[in-house]
XYZ file of C-alpha atoms in Angstrom:
531
model
C -7.087 -25.263 10.288
C -9.786 -27.641 9.068
C -10.558 -25.713 5.901
C -6.985 -26.270 4.809
C -6.737 -30.017 5.501
C -7.998 -31.223 2.134
C -5.823 -28.736 0.338
C -2.783 -29.897 2.300
C -3.421 -33.482 1.283
C -3.778 -32.474 -2.354
C -0.603 -30.362 -2.368
C 1.396 -33.095 -0.631
C 0.100 -35.704 -3.088
C 1.123 -33.563 -6.053
C 4.545 -32.828 -4.617
C 5.291 -36.426 -3.683
C 4.032 -37.695 -7.029
C 6.256 -35.307 -8.980
C 9.312 -36.004 -6.810
C 9.722 -32.279 -6.166
C 10.436 -32.747 -2.471
C 12.326 -35.999 -2.510
C 15.185 -34.295 -0.690
C 12.740 -32.799 1.773
C 11.440 -36.258 2.703
C 14.974 -37.168 3.684
C 15.161 -33.874 5.533
C 12.249 -34.876 7.776
C 14.338 -37.770 9.072
C 17.274 -35.422 9.516
C 15.322 -33.092 11.781
C 15.845 -35.512 14.665
C 19.585 -35.057 14.166
C 19.227 -31.432 15.099
C 19.390 -28.923 12.247
C 17.044 -26.283 10.921
C 15.197 -26.644 7.617
C 14.213 -23.189 6.353
C 11.978 -22.854 3.321
C 12.011 -19.726 1.172
C 10.740 -18.623 -2.209
C 13.628 -16.955 -3.989
C 17.217 -17.873 -4.701
C 19.533 -14.979 -5.684
C 21.135 -15.206 -9.123
C 24.472 -13.944 -7.798
C 26.081 -12.980 -4.496
C 27.259 -9.546 -5.603
C 23.718 -8.167 -5.811
C 24.597 -4.544 -6.552
C 21.683 -4.306 -8.981
C 19.223 -6.427 -7.026
C 16.877 -4.381 -4.837
C 14.812 -7.301 -3.585
C 15.775 -7.197 0.090
C 14.211 -10.615 0.677
C 16.973 -12.186 -1.410
C 19.725 -10.929 0.907
C 19.304 -13.828 3.348
C 22.495 -15.441 2.000
C 24.518 -12.231 2.289
C 23.472 -11.972 5.958
C 24.554 -15.493 6.868
C 27.546 -16.137 4.594
C 29.384 -12.822 4.906
C 29.991 -10.120 7.477
C 31.020 -6.470 7.320
C 32.855 -4.037 9.546
C 29.787 -3.629 11.783
C 26.351 -5.175 12.010
C 22.982 -4.431 13.550
C 21.878 -6.684 16.393
C 18.380 -7.969 17.114
C 17.616 -4.792 19.108
C 18.543 -2.531 16.195
C 21.844 -1.362 17.723
C 25.131 -1.120 15.836
C 27.633 -3.628 17.243
C 31.158 -4.774 16.282
C 31.563 -7.391 13.575
C 34.834 -7.937 11.684
C 35.901 -4.590 13.127
C 36.325 -5.113 16.860
C 36.195 -1.353 17.480
C 36.055 2.015 15.749
C 36.616 5.682 16.436
C 35.028 8.732 14.813
C 36.604 12.171 14.673
C 34.928 14.950 16.631
C 33.175 16.279 13.538
C 32.332 12.718 12.442
C 34.004 12.989 9.056
C 36.712 10.375 9.673
C 36.151 6.813 10.894
C 38.965 4.478 11.916
C 38.235 0.746 12.229
C 40.375 -1.877 13.982
C 40.120 -5.294 12.330
C 40.023 -8.275 14.682
C 43.244 -10.254 14.980
C 41.241 -13.483 14.739
C 39.184 -12.400 11.700
C 39.759 -14.920 8.904
C 38.464 -15.948 5.521
C 36.925 -19.406 5.299
C 40.247 -20.827 4.035
C 41.971 -19.725 7.245
C 43.861 -16.738 5.823
C 43.818 -13.468 7.764
C 41.372 -10.699 6.910
C 43.221 -7.398 6.601
C 42.315 -3.753 6.151
C 43.516 -4.038 2.543
C 40.823 -6.666 1.921
C 38.189 -4.050 2.687
C 39.900 -1.525 0.414
C 39.846 -4.058 -2.427
C 36.230 -4.979 -1.681
C 35.000 -1.390 -1.905
C 37.035 -0.723 -5.044
C 35.396 -3.615 -6.885
C 32.003 -2.957 -5.299
C 31.949 0.605 -6.636
C 32.950 -0.608 -10.082
C 30.477 -3.472 -10.183
C 27.642 -1.373 -8.759
C 28.197 1.734 -10.879
C 24.924 3.641 -11.138
C 23.236 1.651 -8.378
C 21.499 2.950 -5.263
C 23.958 0.996 -3.128
C 26.891 3.017 -4.461
C 24.887 6.251 -4.337
C 24.405 5.741 -0.597
C 28.186 5.794 -0.149
C 28.672 9.084 -1.985
C 29.238 10.454 1.506
C 32.748 8.932 1.271
C 35.271 11.338 -0.229
C 36.088 10.519 -3.836
C 33.456 7.828 -4.442
C 31.287 9.910 -6.758
C 34.261 11.036 -8.854
C 35.481 7.435 -9.102
C 32.025 6.200 -10.092
C 31.759 8.880 -12.773
C 35.237 8.114 -14.137
C 36.602 11.563 -13.261
C 39.364 10.232 -10.988
C 40.814 6.817 -10.214
C 40.400 4.845 -6.995
C 43.553 6.290 -5.423
C 41.485 9.438 -4.835
C 38.875 7.543 -2.797
C 39.387 8.062 0.942
C 39.308 4.396 1.967
C 42.818 3.566 3.134
C 44.607 0.743 4.943
C 46.825 2.475 7.521
C 48.323 -0.896 8.407
C 47.274 -4.546 8.224
C 44.574 -4.159 10.836
C 43.593 -0.476 10.622
C 41.147 0.911 8.056
C 40.415 4.616 7.667
C 37.403 6.054 5.839
C 37.069 9.826 5.397
C 33.771 11.471 4.504
C 32.728 14.562 2.587
C 30.619 15.825 5.451
C 29.506 14.929 8.954
C 27.595 11.684 8.700
C 26.460 10.394 12.078
C 24.410 7.655 10.392
C 27.407 6.240 8.475
C 27.546 3.098 10.615
C 23.845 2.494 9.960
C 24.665 2.376 6.253
C 27.681 0.086 6.708
C 25.633 -2.354 8.802
C 23.522 -3.321 5.782
C 24.224 -6.834 4.362
C 25.039 -5.489 0.895
C 28.307 -4.062 2.314
C 29.439 -7.348 3.891
C 33.003 -8.342 2.997
C 33.435 -10.716 0.076
C 35.808 -11.101 -2.858
C 33.872 -9.706 -5.803
C 34.656 -11.890 -8.802
C 33.111 -14.361 -11.235
C 32.806 -16.962 -8.473
C 30.168 -14.822 -6.753
C 28.380 -14.338 -10.065
C 28.320 -18.088 -10.689
C 27.990 -19.076 -7.034
C 25.598 -21.957 -7.744
C 28.417 -23.793 -9.525
C 31.429 -22.261 -7.727
C 30.227 -22.270 -4.110
C 33.132 -24.520 -3.031
C 35.645 -21.967 -4.356
C 34.165 -18.893 -2.674
C 35.841 -17.381 0.392
C 33.297 -16.641 3.107
C 33.507 -14.276 6.090
C 30.264 -14.993 7.975
C 28.629 -17.627 10.150
C 28.257 -20.274 7.445
C 29.607 -21.533 4.125
C 27.691 -23.206 1.296
C 28.623 -26.882 1.166
C 26.029 -28.023 -1.358
C 23.569 -26.578 -3.848
C 20.885 -28.653 -5.495
C 19.613 -26.760 -8.520
C 16.378 -24.934 -7.714
C 15.769 -27.308 -4.799
C 17.966 -26.681 -1.753
C 21.035 -24.931 -0.339
C 23.027 -26.614 2.404
C 24.990 -24.398 4.820
C 27.588 -25.615 7.314
C 29.291 -23.691 10.091
C 32.303 -21.636 8.992
C 35.087 -23.153 11.113
C 37.234 -20.037 10.640
C 34.557 -17.497 11.581
C 35.956 -15.352 14.407
C 32.991 -16.033 16.714
C 32.297 -19.627 15.656
C 31.894 -20.871 19.242
C 28.710 -18.804 19.550
C 27.171 -20.072 16.313
C 24.595 -22.555 17.613
C 23.967 -24.749 14.556
C 26.459 -26.824 12.611
C 24.150 -27.016 9.643
C 21.213 -25.153 8.083
C 19.257 -26.538 5.143
C 17.435 -24.024 2.938
C 14.751 -25.457 0.677
C 13.164 -23.553 -2.196
C 9.434 -23.435 -2.884
C 7.744 -21.173 -5.382
C 4.263 -21.289 -3.852
C 3.277 -20.137 -0.360
C 0.673 -22.875 -0.079
C 3.331 -25.511 -0.773
C 5.494 -24.103 2.022
C 2.578 -24.275 4.436
C 1.786 -27.834 3.374
C 5.396 -28.893 3.984
C 5.349 -27.104 7.345
C 2.173 -28.869 8.446
C 3.671 -32.187 7.278
C 6.884 -31.557 9.298
C 9.062 -31.532 6.189
C 10.311 -28.048 7.057
C 10.369 -26.263 10.383
C 10.778 -22.566 9.471
C 9.380 -20.392 6.685
C 8.169 -16.821 6.283
C 5.074 -15.086 4.949
C 2.377 -17.776 4.808
C -0.801 -17.241 2.750
C -2.643 -14.185 4.102
C -5.795 -16.231 4.672
C -3.953 -18.438 7.189
C -1.939 -15.778 9.030
C -4.328 -15.042 11.888
C -4.860 -18.684 12.786
C -1.126 -19.471 12.636
C -0.324 -16.589 14.999
C -3.184 -17.466 17.364
C -2.075 -21.108 17.517
C 1.509 -20.108 18.341
C 2.889 -21.453 15.064
C 3.842 -17.991 13.771
C 5.365 -14.771 15.095
C 4.961 -11.304 13.609
C 8.002 -9.011 13.197
C 7.689 -5.381 12.160
C 9.248 -4.539 8.801
C 10.222 -1.266 7.163
C 9.027 -1.699 3.582
C 6.226 0.741 2.844
C 3.326 0.301 0.435
C 1.887 3.486 -0.997
C -0.048 5.133 -3.777
C 1.686 7.627 -5.995
C -0.170 10.112 -8.172
C 1.556 10.658 -11.502
C 3.607 13.875 -11.035
C 3.812 14.234 -14.829
C 0.021 14.326 -15.245
C -1.173 17.941 -15.181
C -4.766 16.966 -14.394
C -3.569 15.236 -11.250
C -0.680 17.435 -10.166
C -2.655 20.680 -10.442
C -5.629 19.418 -8.484
C -4.765 18.850 -4.841
C -8.457 18.674 -3.916
C -8.795 15.600 -6.125
C -5.811 13.977 -4.460
C -7.179 14.817 -1.021
C -10.576 13.374 -1.896
C -9.030 10.129 -3.148
C -6.827 9.895 -0.050
C -9.812 10.373 2.268
C -11.584 7.454 0.600
C -8.877 5.003 1.683
C -9.891 2.710 4.541
C -6.594 1.419 5.929
C -8.326 -0.486 8.685
C -10.346 -2.485 6.145
C -7.281 -3.141 3.982
C -5.196 -4.374 6.908
C -7.806 -6.460 8.716
C -10.215 -7.693 6.053
C -8.059 -7.922 2.935
C -4.603 -8.712 4.307
C -5.672 -10.445 7.543
C -3.433 -8.429 9.876
C -0.290 -9.565 8.053
C 0.645 -5.865 7.660
C 0.150 -2.744 9.771
C -1.465 0.538 8.690
C 0.800 3.475 7.872
C -0.460 6.763 9.224
C 2.821 8.482 8.333
C 5.473 8.075 5.649
C 8.280 6.932 7.975
C 7.444 3.953 10.236
C 7.492 4.261 13.992
C 10.273 1.702 14.574
C 13.073 3.626 12.819
C 16.177 4.639 14.762
C 16.798 8.298 15.563
C 20.532 7.622 15.870
C 20.443 8.163 19.647
C 19.266 4.710 20.763
C 15.703 5.942 20.444
C 13.013 5.974 17.768
C 12.201 8.657 15.218
C 8.774 10.149 15.893
C 6.978 12.806 13.907
C 3.192 12.656 13.834
C 0.258 10.824 12.269
C -0.876 12.337 8.984
C -3.756 10.035 8.054
C -6.853 8.456 9.558
C -6.992 4.695 9.816
C -10.591 4.751 8.491
C -12.020 6.497 5.454
C -13.751 9.879 5.762
C -16.411 9.879 3.083
C -17.977 13.237 3.970
C -14.625 15.029 3.733
C -13.838 13.178 0.511
C -17.089 14.282 -1.120
C -16.622 17.895 -0.022
C -13.054 18.032 -1.351
C -14.092 16.390 -4.595
C -16.766 19.043 -5.163
C -14.051 21.686 -4.854
C -11.790 19.962 -7.353
C -11.352 21.031 -10.960
C -11.565 17.386 -11.913
C -15.206 17.161 -10.814
C -16.115 19.464 -13.718
C -14.417 17.245 -16.305
C -14.566 13.682 -15.044
C -12.745 10.922 -16.939
C -11.693 7.384 -16.106
C -8.567 6.979 -13.971
C -5.883 4.405 -14.742
C -4.679 2.635 -11.597
C -1.709 0.285 -12.082
C -0.009 -2.190 -9.780
C 2.575 -4.963 -9.763
C 0.628 -8.096 -10.583
C 0.124 -10.079 -7.363
C -2.971 -11.335 -5.616
C -2.677 -9.049 -2.575
C -1.993 -5.967 -4.741
C -5.011 -6.763 -6.918
C -7.303 -7.091 -3.904
C -6.069 -3.827 -2.348
C -6.366 -1.844 -5.582
C -9.806 -3.260 -6.404
C -10.957 -2.273 -2.917
C -9.718 1.306 -3.322
C -11.264 1.528 -6.796
C -14.625 0.378 -5.433
C -14.470 2.977 -2.651
C -13.756 5.730 -5.189
C -16.705 4.594 -7.291
C -19.105 4.343 -4.351
C -18.038 7.586 -2.674
C -17.073 9.911 -5.525
C -18.616 8.287 -8.570
C -15.178 7.844 -10.151
C -14.546 5.032 -12.599
C -11.105 3.555 -11.968
C -9.565 1.001 -14.321
C -7.186 -1.256 -12.384
C -4.432 -2.968 -14.375
C -1.779 -5.346 -13.075
C 1.581 -5.737 -14.806
C 4.593 -7.984 -14.499
C 7.700 -6.289 -13.102
C 9.335 -5.115 -16.344
C 6.016 -4.015 -17.852
C 5.128 -2.160 -14.658
C 8.437 -0.301 -14.679
C 7.897 0.572 -18.326
C 4.450 2.014 -17.585
C 5.945 4.138 -14.802
C 8.782 5.321 -17.039
C 6.372 6.328 -19.826
C 3.938 7.939 -17.384
C 1.050 5.744 -18.554
C -0.909 5.903 -15.323
C -2.833 8.236 -13.038
C -2.287 6.306 -9.816
C 0.166 3.497 -9.082
C 0.574 1.234 -6.084
C 4.279 1.044 -5.244
C 6.695 -0.179 -2.581
C 9.400 1.932 -0.998
C 12.230 0.412 0.990
C 14.970 2.119 3.030
C 18.596 1.272 2.398
C 19.410 1.411 6.112
C 17.778 2.044 9.475
C 17.548 5.837 9.633
C 14.916 8.457 8.608
C 17.157 9.817 5.857
C 17.019 6.447 4.106
C 13.304 7.022 3.480
C 13.506 10.719 2.685
C 16.348 10.633 0.173
C 14.272 8.321 -2.044
C 12.252 11.355 -3.190
C 14.853 14.050 -3.792
C 14.972 15.363 -7.350
C 18.351 13.767 -8.106
C 17.704 10.384 -6.475
C 18.066 7.349 -8.733
C 15.045 5.828 -7.014
C 12.815 8.793 -7.903
C 11.793 7.436 -11.297
C 8.361 9.049 -10.968
C 9.442 12.676 -11.411
C 8.456 14.172 -8.057
C 10.246 17.491 -7.607
C 10.104 20.047 -4.786
C 13.109 22.318 -4.258
C 12.126 23.119 -0.667
C 11.988 19.399 0.073
C 15.405 18.878 -1.547
C 16.855 21.664 0.599
C 15.488 20.282 3.885
C 16.768 16.781 3.140
C 20.170 18.125 2.101
C 20.528 20.193 5.278
C 19.449 17.275 7.430
C 21.986 15.022 5.729
C 24.933 17.196 6.764
C 23.692 18.585 10.104
C 25.930 17.538 13.017
C 23.525 18.397 15.854
C 21.186 15.398 16.217
C 18.172 17.402 17.443
C 18.440 19.872 14.577
C 18.948 17.021 12.154
C 15.750 15.299 13.296
C 13.867 18.590 12.846
C 15.076 18.797 9.249
C 13.809 15.279 8.706
C 10.411 16.116 10.228
C 10.138 19.193 8.030
C 10.983 17.059 4.999
C 8.310 14.504 5.832
C 5.778 17.299 6.383
C 6.514 18.705 2.920
C 6.318 15.321 1.212
C 2.970 14.463 2.781
C 1.706 18.031 2.293
C 2.221 17.727 -1.453
C 0.007 14.616 -1.386
C 1.834 12.885 -4.213
C 2.929 9.870 -2.146
C 0.177 8.394 0.022
C 1.291 5.588 2.405
C -1.093 2.667 2.861
C 0.624 0.112 5.080
C 3.980 -1.285 6.179
C 4.900 -4.899 5.580
C 5.485 -7.248 8.479
C 7.482 -10.447 8.337
C 5.470 -13.431 9.531
C 7.795 -16.221 10.659
C 6.274 -19.683 10.959
C 8.348 -21.999 13.130
C 8.033 -25.221 15.058
C 8.223 -25.044 18.841
C 11.576 -26.843 18.868
C 13.216 -24.068 16.815
C 14.954 -21.573 19.087
C 16.952 -18.371 18.629
C 15.212 -17.056 15.502
C 15.606 -13.351 14.828
C 15.432 -11.153 11.744
C 17.010 -7.943 10.528
C 15.182 -4.781 9.463
C 14.926 -6.124 5.893
C 13.102 -9.253 6.987
C 16.050 -11.638 6.525
C 16.366 -14.493 9.012
C 19.739 -14.630 10.761
C 20.834 -18.091 11.811
C 23.861 -17.639 14.061
C 21.829 -18.117 17.258
C 19.289 -20.516 15.791
C 19.221 -24.152 16.879
C 16.909 -27.155 16.864
C 16.054 -28.333 20.359
C 15.827 -32.120 20.438
């Protein structure tokens, strides 16, 4: 990594001079005492997070709290605070048995009523959010959210101190997949969670760790939760999380042994870090795609134009030359590592070529109405270096192959959302993220009534297939509905997948037991520092 040596020295000099990593210098000495130092970029504003869709910020929810069930490192649903559960034959009623040794971090027992109270406040706090929308499958939730009926009508009931019953509106064989997501982990939703940076000592935790110190915008110290039901299998007594805002600074600290774990290094360094054994690649589920403006008649009425643009995309070049193999190409809308609900993987088919097809693109463009009345296209993206490089590459390909002039414009998050809302674009580069590990989580993002479908895509046949798949009890038939839905979505050529994100974890050789969830969050219960 010779090309980076001078830069490392410069970054370290700047950081030491400014005192920004004074605590981290002390941390380097602490490494010999045996705890992990994990560096990350973002620190969540609150620990309720019902209106925060940045999955990367859920790393605290994963490690500080736990839900009824969880997903293990193999992607299987396993017991958590619920030691067992039963589903009715038609899978519309789930009964959970709470562990006798399940306790809050103050030693008090966790009861079924605690979950009832959690969901009641969660639905109120998250009114209008995607997280509540995903639990509309529970009887009464939608009416409660809309203020039509009170919470007594919601079918989440404590049958006794240790038995929780949840009844659903329809058969939902993926219900446990939803509940396994960190956002549904048990916590007392109150002002302490909102002001957790100042009130962390007063919060009641249910997971592997508790927060024992927070240094403003610098570090978060976690210690083992002594009342966690499975504390004997939590390997580390302490985890220190440091906060850096620049990837290059994280890499500099890693090379200087000030930290020993961090994720997503600079793309230019990824290949060498993986080759040297300093980094491991984990497949993620967040998709990156182009969307053609469904509200633009010139675009929506000209499928030949959309086909021609799609055929100009060289996914192989984007993945290998622009993003240095830090991502993987998406040849379908739903990634290949998604559960089919039967301990297998959902498989449909490949829709796209990994390389561009310039001859086909030129032929389709000649057949397009747009070719007779060419104008400049506005291509927008969320302002970030990797997005800019990808969009500039696509724009150049469209110019070279089709003679199209594409104006690329990057926007900050709120401005980008405003441009989408107003329809001030022809093409946009977007991300799409599932709420849980199941094909439906991807497909329901594009139904006409979905809160996430802010773009205006609408296809009644698609809505019908997704709706039927959602309620179908037979797994094979359900998967067929999902395949049909994906076929329709791709056939309309409004959403064009480019690549799926991976999580690149950089770690020192002495760090053992690292694993991540489907959202890319590191889970620390089995992690330890080998002396």
